[in-house]
Amino acid sequence: MLQSLIAFAGAAVIIALVPGPSTVMILRQSVREGRRAGVASVLGNSGSQQPPNPPETGGGRLDAWRW
């Protein structure tokens, strides 16, 4: 039991430290093109994410959004 818990905690720490795809893309743009391109990538990345579904629309239905 203790060995499984230690293995799980180690895997969780490693997964938490690995950057996600959006972080890698922002870092790549910042290194290649500079600070302004990095900021533009951050703004473009955060603006493209879909907001969570409000409860009155039925949860996960994408067609329930009123644009």
Short mmCIF file of C-alpha atoms in Angstrom, two decimals:
data_model
loop_
_atom_site.label_atom_id
_atom_site.label_comp_id
_atom_site.label_asym_id
_atom_site.label_seq_id
_atom_site.Cartn_x
_atom_site.Cartn_y
_atom_site.Cartn_z
CA MET A 1 0.00 0.00 0.00
CA LEU A 2 2.72 2.46 0.97
CA GLN A 3 4.76 1.59 -2.12
CA SER A 4 1.74 2.28 -4.37
CA LEU A 5 1.12 5.60 -2.63
CA ILE A 6 4.75 6.67 -3.12
CA ALA A 7 4.64 5.66 -6.80
CA PHE A 8 1.40 7.57 -7.30
CA ALA A 9 2.74 10.68 -5.58
CA GLY A 10 5.90 10.57 -7.69
CA ALA A 11 3.91 10.24 -10.91
CA ALA A 12 1.60 13.08 -9.86
CA VAL A 13 4.56 15.40 -9.19
CA ILE A 14 6.12 14.59 -12.57
CA ILE A 15 2.84 15.19 -14.42
CA ALA A 16 2.32 18.48 -12.59
CA LEU A 17 5.79 19.70 -13.58
CA VAL A 18 5.44 18.92 -17.31
CA PRO A 19 4.09 21.93 -19.23
CA GLY A 20 0.98 21.58 -21.34
CA PRO A 21 0.79 22.20 -25.10
CA SER A 22 -0.36 25.81 -24.76
CA THR A 23 2.52 26.62 -22.40
CA VAL A 24 5.01 25.07 -24.79
CA MET A 25 3.56 27.06 -27.70
CA ILE A 26 3.74 30.34 -25.76
CA LEU A 27 7.33 29.68 -24.68
CA ARG A 28 8.32 28.76 -28.23
CA GLN A 29 6.83 31.97 -29.64
CA SER A 30 8.49 34.04 -26.94
CA VAL A 31 11.92 32.54 -27.58
CA ARG A 32 11.66 32.70 -31.38
CA GLU A 33 9.92 36.04 -31.88
CA GLY A 34 10.38 37.96 -28.64
CA ARG A 35 8.29 39.31 -25.81
CA ARG A 36 5.58 40.95 -27.95
CA ALA A 37 4.90 37.71 -29.83
CA GLY A 38 4.75 35.85 -26.52
CA VAL A 39 2.19 38.28 -25.12
CA ALA A 40 0.18 38.03 -28.34
CA SER A 41 0.26 34.24 -28.02
CA VAL A 42 -1.00 34.46 -24.44
CA LEU A 43 -3.85 36.76 -25.44
CA GLY A 44 -4.75 34.65 -28.46
CA ASN A 45 -4.61 31.45 -26.49
CA SER A 46 -6.78 32.70 -23.63
CA GLY A 47 -9.30 34.25 -26.02
CA SER A 48 -9.80 31.03 -27.95
CA GLN A 49 -10.88 28.92 -25.00
CA GLN A 50 -14.56 28.16 -24.72
CA PRO A 51 -16.22 29.35 -21.51
CA PRO A 52 -17.80 26.73 -19.25
CA ASN A 53 -21.42 25.84 -19.87
CA PRO A 54 -23.83 27.55 -17.50
CA PRO A 55 -26.13 25.16 -15.62
CA GLU A 56 -29.33 26.48 -17.21
CA THR A 57 -28.24 25.30 -20.67
CA GLY A 58 -28.10 21.64 -19.78
CA GLY A 59 -24.45 21.19 -18.89
CA GLY A 60 -22.19 19.91 -21.64
CA ARG A 61 -24.33 20.57 -24.70
CA LEU A 62 -22.43 22.83 -27.10
CA ASP A 63 -25.53 23.70 -29.13
CA ALA A 64 -27.17 25.23 -26.05
CA TRP A 65 -25.06 28.41 -26.15
CA ARG A 66 -26.86 31.54 -27.25
CA TRP A 67 -24.32 33.67 -29.09
#
